[in-house]
mmCIF file of C-alpha atoms in Angstrom:
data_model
loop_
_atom_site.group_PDB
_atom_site.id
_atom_site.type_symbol
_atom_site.label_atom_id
_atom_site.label_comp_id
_atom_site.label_asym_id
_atom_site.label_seq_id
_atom_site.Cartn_x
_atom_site.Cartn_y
_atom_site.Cartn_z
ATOM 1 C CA UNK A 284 -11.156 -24.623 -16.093
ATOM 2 C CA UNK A 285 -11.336 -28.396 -16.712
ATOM 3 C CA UNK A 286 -7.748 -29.827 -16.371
ATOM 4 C CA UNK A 287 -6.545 -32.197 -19.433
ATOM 5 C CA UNK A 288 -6.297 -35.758 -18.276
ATOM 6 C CA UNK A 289 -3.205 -37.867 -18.874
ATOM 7 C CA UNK A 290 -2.190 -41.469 -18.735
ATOM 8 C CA UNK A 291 1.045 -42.723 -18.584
ATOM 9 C CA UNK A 292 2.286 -45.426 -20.289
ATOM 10 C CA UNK A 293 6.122 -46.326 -19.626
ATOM 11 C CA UNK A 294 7.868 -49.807 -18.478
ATOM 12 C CA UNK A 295 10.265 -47.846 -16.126
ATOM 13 C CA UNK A 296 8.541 -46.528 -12.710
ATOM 14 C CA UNK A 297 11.135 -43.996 -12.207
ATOM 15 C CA UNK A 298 10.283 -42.243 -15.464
ATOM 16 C CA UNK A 299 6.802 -42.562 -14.621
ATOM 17 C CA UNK A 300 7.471 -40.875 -11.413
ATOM 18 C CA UNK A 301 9.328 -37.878 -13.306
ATOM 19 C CA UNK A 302 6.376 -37.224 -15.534
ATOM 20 C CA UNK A 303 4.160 -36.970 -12.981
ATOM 21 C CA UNK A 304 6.055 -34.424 -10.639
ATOM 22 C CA UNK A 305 6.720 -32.869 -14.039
ATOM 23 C CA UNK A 306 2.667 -32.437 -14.811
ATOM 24 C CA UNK A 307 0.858 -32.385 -11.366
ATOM 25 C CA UNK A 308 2.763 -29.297 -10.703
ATOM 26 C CA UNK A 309 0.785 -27.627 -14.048
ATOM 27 C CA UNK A 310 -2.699 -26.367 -13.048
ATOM 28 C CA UNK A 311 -4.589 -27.476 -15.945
ATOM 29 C CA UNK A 312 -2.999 -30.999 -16.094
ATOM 30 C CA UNK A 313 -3.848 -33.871 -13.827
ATOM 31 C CA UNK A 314 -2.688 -37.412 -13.943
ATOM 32 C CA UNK A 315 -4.770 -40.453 -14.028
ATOM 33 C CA UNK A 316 -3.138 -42.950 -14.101
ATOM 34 C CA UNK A 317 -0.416 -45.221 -14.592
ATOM 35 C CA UNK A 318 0.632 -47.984 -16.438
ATOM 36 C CA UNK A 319 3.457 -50.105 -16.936
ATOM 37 C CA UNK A 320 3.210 -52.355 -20.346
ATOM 38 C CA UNK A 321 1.199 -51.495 -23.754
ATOM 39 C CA UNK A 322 -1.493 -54.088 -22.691
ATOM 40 C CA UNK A 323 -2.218 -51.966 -19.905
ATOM 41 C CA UNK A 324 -2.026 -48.691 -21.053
ATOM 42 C CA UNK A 325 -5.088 -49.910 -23.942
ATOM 43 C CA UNK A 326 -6.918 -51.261 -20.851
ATOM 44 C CA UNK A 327 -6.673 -48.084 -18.845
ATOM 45 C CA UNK A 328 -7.565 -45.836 -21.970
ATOM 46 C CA UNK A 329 -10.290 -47.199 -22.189
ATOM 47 C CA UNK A 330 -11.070 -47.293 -18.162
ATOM 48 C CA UNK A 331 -10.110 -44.154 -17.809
ATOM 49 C CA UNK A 332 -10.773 -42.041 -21.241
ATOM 50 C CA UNK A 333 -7.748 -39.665 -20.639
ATOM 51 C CA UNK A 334 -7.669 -37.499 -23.194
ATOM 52 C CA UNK A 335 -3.835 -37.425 -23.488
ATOM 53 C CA UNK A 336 -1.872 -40.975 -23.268
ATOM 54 C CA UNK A 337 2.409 -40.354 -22.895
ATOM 55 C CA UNK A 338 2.517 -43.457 -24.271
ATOM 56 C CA UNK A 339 6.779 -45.478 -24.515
ATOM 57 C CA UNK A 340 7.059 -47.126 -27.765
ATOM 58 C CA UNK A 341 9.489 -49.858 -26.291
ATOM 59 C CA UNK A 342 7.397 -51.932 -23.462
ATOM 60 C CA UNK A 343 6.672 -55.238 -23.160
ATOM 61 C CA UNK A 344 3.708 -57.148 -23.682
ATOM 62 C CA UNK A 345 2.769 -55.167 -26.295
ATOM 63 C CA UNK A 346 4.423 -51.891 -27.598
ATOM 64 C CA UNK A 347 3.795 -48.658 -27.893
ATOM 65 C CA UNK A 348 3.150 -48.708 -31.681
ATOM 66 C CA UNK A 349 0.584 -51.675 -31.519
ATOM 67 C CA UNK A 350 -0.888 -49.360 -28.549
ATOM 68 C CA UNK A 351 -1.642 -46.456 -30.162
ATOM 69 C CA UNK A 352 -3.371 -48.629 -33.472
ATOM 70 C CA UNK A 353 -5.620 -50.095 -30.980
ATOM 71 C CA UNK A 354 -6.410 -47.199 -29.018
ATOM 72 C CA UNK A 355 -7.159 -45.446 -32.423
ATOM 73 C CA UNK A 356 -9.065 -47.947 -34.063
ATOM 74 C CA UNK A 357 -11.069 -48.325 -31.247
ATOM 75 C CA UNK A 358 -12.509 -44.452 -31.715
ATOM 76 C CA UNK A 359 -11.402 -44.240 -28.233
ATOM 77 C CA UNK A 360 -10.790 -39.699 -28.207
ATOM 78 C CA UNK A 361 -8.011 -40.081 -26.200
ATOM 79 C CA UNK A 362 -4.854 -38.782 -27.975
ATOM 80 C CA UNK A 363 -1.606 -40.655 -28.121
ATOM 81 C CA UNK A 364 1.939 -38.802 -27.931
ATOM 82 C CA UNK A 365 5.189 -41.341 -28.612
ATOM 83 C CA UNK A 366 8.210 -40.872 -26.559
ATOM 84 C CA UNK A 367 11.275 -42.490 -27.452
ATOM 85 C CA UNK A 368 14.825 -42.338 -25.899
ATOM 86 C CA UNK A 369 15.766 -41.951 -29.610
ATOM 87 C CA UNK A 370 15.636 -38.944 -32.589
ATOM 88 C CA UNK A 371 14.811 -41.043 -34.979
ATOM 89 C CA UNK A 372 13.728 -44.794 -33.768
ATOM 90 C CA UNK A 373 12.623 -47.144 -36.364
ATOM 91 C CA UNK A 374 9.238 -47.384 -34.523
ATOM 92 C CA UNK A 375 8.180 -43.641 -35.181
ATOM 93 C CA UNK A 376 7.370 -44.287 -38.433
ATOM 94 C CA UNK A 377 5.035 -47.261 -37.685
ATOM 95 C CA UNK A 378 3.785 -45.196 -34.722
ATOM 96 C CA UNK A 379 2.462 -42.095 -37.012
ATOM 97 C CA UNK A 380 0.830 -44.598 -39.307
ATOM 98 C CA UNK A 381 -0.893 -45.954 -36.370
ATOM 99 C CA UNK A 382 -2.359 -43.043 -35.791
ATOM 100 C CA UNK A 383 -0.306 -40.738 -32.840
ATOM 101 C CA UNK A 384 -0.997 -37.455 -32.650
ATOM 102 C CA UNK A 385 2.917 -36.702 -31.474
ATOM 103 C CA UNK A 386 6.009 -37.459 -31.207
ATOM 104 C CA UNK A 387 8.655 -36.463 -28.552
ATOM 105 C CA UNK A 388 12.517 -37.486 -27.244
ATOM 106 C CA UNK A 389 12.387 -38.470 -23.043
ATOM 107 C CA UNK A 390 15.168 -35.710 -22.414
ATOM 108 C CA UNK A 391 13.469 -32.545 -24.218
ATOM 109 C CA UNK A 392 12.618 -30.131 -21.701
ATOM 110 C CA UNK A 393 9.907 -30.492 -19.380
ATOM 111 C CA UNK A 394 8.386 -27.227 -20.995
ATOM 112 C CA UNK A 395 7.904 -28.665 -24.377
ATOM 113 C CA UNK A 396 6.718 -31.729 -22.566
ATOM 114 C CA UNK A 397 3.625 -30.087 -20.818
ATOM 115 C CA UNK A 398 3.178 -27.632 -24.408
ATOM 116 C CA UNK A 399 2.848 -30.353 -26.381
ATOM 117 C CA UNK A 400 0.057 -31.890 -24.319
ATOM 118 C CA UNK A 401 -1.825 -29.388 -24.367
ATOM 119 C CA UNK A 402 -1.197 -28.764 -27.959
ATOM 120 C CA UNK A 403 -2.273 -32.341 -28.402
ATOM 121 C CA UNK A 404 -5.272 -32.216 -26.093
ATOM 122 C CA UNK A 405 -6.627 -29.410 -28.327
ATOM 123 C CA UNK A 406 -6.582 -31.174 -31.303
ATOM 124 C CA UNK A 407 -3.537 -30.595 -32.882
ATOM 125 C CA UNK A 408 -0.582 -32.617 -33.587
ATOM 126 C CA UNK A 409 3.176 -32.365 -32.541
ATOM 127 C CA UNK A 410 6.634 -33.398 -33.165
ATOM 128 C CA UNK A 411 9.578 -32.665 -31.533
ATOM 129 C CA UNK A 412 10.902 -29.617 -33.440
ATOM 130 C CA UNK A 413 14.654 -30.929 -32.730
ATOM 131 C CA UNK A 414 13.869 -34.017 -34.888
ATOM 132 C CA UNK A 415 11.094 -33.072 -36.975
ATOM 133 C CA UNK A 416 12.626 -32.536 -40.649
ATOM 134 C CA UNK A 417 15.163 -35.735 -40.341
ATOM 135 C CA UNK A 418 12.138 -37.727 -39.276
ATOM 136 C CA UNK A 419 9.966 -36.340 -41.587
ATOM 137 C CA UNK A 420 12.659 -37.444 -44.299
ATOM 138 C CA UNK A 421 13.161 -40.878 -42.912
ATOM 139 C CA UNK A 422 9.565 -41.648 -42.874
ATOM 140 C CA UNK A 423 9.669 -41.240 -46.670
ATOM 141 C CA UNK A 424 12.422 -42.866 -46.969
ATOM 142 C CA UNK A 425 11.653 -46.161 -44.839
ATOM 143 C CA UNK A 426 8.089 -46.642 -46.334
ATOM 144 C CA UNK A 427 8.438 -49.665 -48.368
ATOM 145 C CA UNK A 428 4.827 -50.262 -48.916
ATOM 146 C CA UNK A 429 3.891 -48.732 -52.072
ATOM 147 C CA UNK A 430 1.336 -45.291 -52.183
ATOM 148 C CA UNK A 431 -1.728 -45.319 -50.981
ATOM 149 C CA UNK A 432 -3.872 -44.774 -53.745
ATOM 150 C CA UNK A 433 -4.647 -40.704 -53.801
ATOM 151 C CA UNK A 434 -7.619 -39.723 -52.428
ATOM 152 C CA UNK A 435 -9.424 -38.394 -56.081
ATOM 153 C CA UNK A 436 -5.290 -36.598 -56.544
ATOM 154 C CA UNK A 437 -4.711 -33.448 -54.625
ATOM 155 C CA UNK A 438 -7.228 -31.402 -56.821
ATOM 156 C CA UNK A 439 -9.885 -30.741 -54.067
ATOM 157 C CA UNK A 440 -7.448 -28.809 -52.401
ATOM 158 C CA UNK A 441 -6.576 -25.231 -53.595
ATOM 159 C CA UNK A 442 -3.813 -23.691 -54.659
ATOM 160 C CA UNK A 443 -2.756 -21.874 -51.503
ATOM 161 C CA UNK A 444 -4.079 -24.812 -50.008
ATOM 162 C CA UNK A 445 -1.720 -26.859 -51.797
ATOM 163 C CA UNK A 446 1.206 -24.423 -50.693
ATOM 164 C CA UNK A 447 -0.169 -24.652 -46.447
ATOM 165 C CA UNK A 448 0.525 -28.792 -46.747
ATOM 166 C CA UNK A 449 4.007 -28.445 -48.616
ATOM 167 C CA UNK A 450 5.146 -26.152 -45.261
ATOM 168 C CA UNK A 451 3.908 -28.793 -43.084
ATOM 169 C CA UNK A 452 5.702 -31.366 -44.705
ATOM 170 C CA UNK A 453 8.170 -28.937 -43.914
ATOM 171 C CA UNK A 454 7.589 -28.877 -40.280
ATOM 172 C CA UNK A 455 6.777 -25.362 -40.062
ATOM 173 C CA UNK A 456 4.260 -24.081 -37.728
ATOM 174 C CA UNK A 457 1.353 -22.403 -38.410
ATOM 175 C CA UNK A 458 3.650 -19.101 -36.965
ATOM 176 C CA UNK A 459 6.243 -19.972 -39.517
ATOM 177 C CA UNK A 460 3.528 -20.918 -42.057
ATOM 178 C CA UNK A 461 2.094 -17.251 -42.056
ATOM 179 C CA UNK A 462 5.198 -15.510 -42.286
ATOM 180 C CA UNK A 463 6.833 -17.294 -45.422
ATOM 181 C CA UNK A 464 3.155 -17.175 -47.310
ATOM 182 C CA UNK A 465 2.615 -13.386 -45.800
ATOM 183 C CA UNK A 466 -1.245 -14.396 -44.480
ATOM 184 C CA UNK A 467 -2.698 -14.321 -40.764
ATOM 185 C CA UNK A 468 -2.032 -17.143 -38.450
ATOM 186 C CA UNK A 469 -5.885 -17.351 -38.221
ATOM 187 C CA UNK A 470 -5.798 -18.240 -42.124
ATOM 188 C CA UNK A 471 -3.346 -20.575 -41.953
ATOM 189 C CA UNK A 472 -5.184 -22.547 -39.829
ATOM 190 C CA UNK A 473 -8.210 -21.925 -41.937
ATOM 191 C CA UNK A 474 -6.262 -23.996 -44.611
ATOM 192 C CA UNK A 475 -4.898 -26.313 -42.436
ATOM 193 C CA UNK A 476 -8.962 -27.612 -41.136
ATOM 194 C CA UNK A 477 -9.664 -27.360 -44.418
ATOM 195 C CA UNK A 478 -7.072 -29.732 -45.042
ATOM 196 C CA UNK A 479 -8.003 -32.001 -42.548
ATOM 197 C CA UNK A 480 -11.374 -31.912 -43.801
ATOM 198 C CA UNK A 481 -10.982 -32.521 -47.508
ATOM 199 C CA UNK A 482 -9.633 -35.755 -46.511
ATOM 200 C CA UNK A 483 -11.174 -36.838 -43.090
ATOM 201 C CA UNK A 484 -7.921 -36.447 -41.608
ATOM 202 C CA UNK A 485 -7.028 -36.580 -37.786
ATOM 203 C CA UNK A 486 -4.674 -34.289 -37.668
ATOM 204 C CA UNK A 487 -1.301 -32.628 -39.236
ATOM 205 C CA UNK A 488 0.580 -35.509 -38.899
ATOM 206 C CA UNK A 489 -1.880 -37.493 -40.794
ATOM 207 C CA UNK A 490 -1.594 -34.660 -43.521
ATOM 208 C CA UNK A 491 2.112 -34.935 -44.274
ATOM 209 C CA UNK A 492 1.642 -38.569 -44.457
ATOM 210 C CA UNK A 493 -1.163 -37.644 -47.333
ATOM 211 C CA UNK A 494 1.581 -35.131 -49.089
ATOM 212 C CA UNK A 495 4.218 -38.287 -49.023
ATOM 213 C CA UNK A 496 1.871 -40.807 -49.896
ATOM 214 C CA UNK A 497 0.990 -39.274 -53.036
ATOM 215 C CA UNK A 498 4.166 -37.682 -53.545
ATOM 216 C CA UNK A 499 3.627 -34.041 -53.442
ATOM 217 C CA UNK A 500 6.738 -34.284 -51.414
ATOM 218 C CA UNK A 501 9.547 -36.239 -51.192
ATOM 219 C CA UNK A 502 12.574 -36.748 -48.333
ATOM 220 C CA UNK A 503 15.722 -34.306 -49.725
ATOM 221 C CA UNK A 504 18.281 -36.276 -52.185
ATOM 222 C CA UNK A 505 21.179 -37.996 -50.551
ATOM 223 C CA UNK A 506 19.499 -38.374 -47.297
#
């Protein structure tokens, strides 16, 4: 079994330290480094190719948000997962546009920690399920930029299709997915890579951005 590799990226040593005992005591995890600002956490991605970066949003130097954008744009395959000390920072936002792959609070449990990494690390995408509906609404909310232009509409996807990226606007899992649409897991995630495909998209994250975007959903009135 190859063990995921992940860098961490935090401006306080003493949180690095509890990440670390946190992983290294996982089998299939192994950390490879540290790093202390933004700046350096770019550098070592692209020393080290992790394939999971913890990366703080708040650091100085350069933050987490400008970070993860040049990690992505570099087509570096490392994956980027936010942590915040906050539900909802301002940042998160700006962070998913970038291009992270999660999102998660410091003070979740260590078990959803080391999940979502290796969630992440297969491809997938994550937030927090504590703050994912409010932060799904506030992203919607906050984006003062107007819509991207849609990608020739919504009408390559299907119908069912169409239903699959309203739940994950929703923040369902794929779990939760198949049980309100009464399908197999397996198909859900059929949809969901066809999805992704349709529209050269990274991951689920990047798809509810796509459903807000071109307003096949919108945050709940009087949020």
């Amino acid at each position: 079994m190859t063990a995921i590799r992940v860098l961490l990226v935090d401006d306080q040593p003493m949180i690095r330290t509890g990440f670390r005992l946190i992983l290294e005591a996982e089998p299939d995890i192994t950390v490879v480094g540290e790093a202390g600002d933004g700046q350096s956490g770019v550098d070592d991605t692209r020393a080290l190719q992790p394939d999971v970066v913890l990366m703080d949003v708040r650091m100085p130097r350069m933050d987490g948000v400008e970070a993860t954008r040049r990690i992505v744009e570099s087509g570096s395959a490392s994956r980027v997962i936010i942590l915040t000390t906050f539900d909802l920072d301002e940042h998160v936002h700006d962070a998913l546009r970038a291009g992270a792959s999660g999102f998660l609070v410091k003070d979740g449990p260590a078990d959803s920690l080391v999940a979502a990494i290796r969630t992440v690390a297969e491809g997938d995408a994550v937030i927090s399920p504590r703050v994912t509906r409010r932060l799904l609404e506030r992203f919607a909310r906050l984006a003062e930029q107007p819509p991207a232009p849609v990608p020739r509409g919504l009408d390559a996807l299907t119908a069912r299709e169409l239903d699959v990226l309203r739940a994950l606007t929703r923040g369902l899992s794929n779990v939760e997915i198949a049980q309100e649409l009464h399908v197999s897991e397996a198909t859900v995630k059929t949809h969901v890579a066809n999805i992704l495909g349709k529209y050269q998209l990274r991951d689920r994250v990047q798809a509810v951005i796509l459903a807000y975007d071109t307003g096949l959903a919108r945050p709940a009135a009087g949020r």
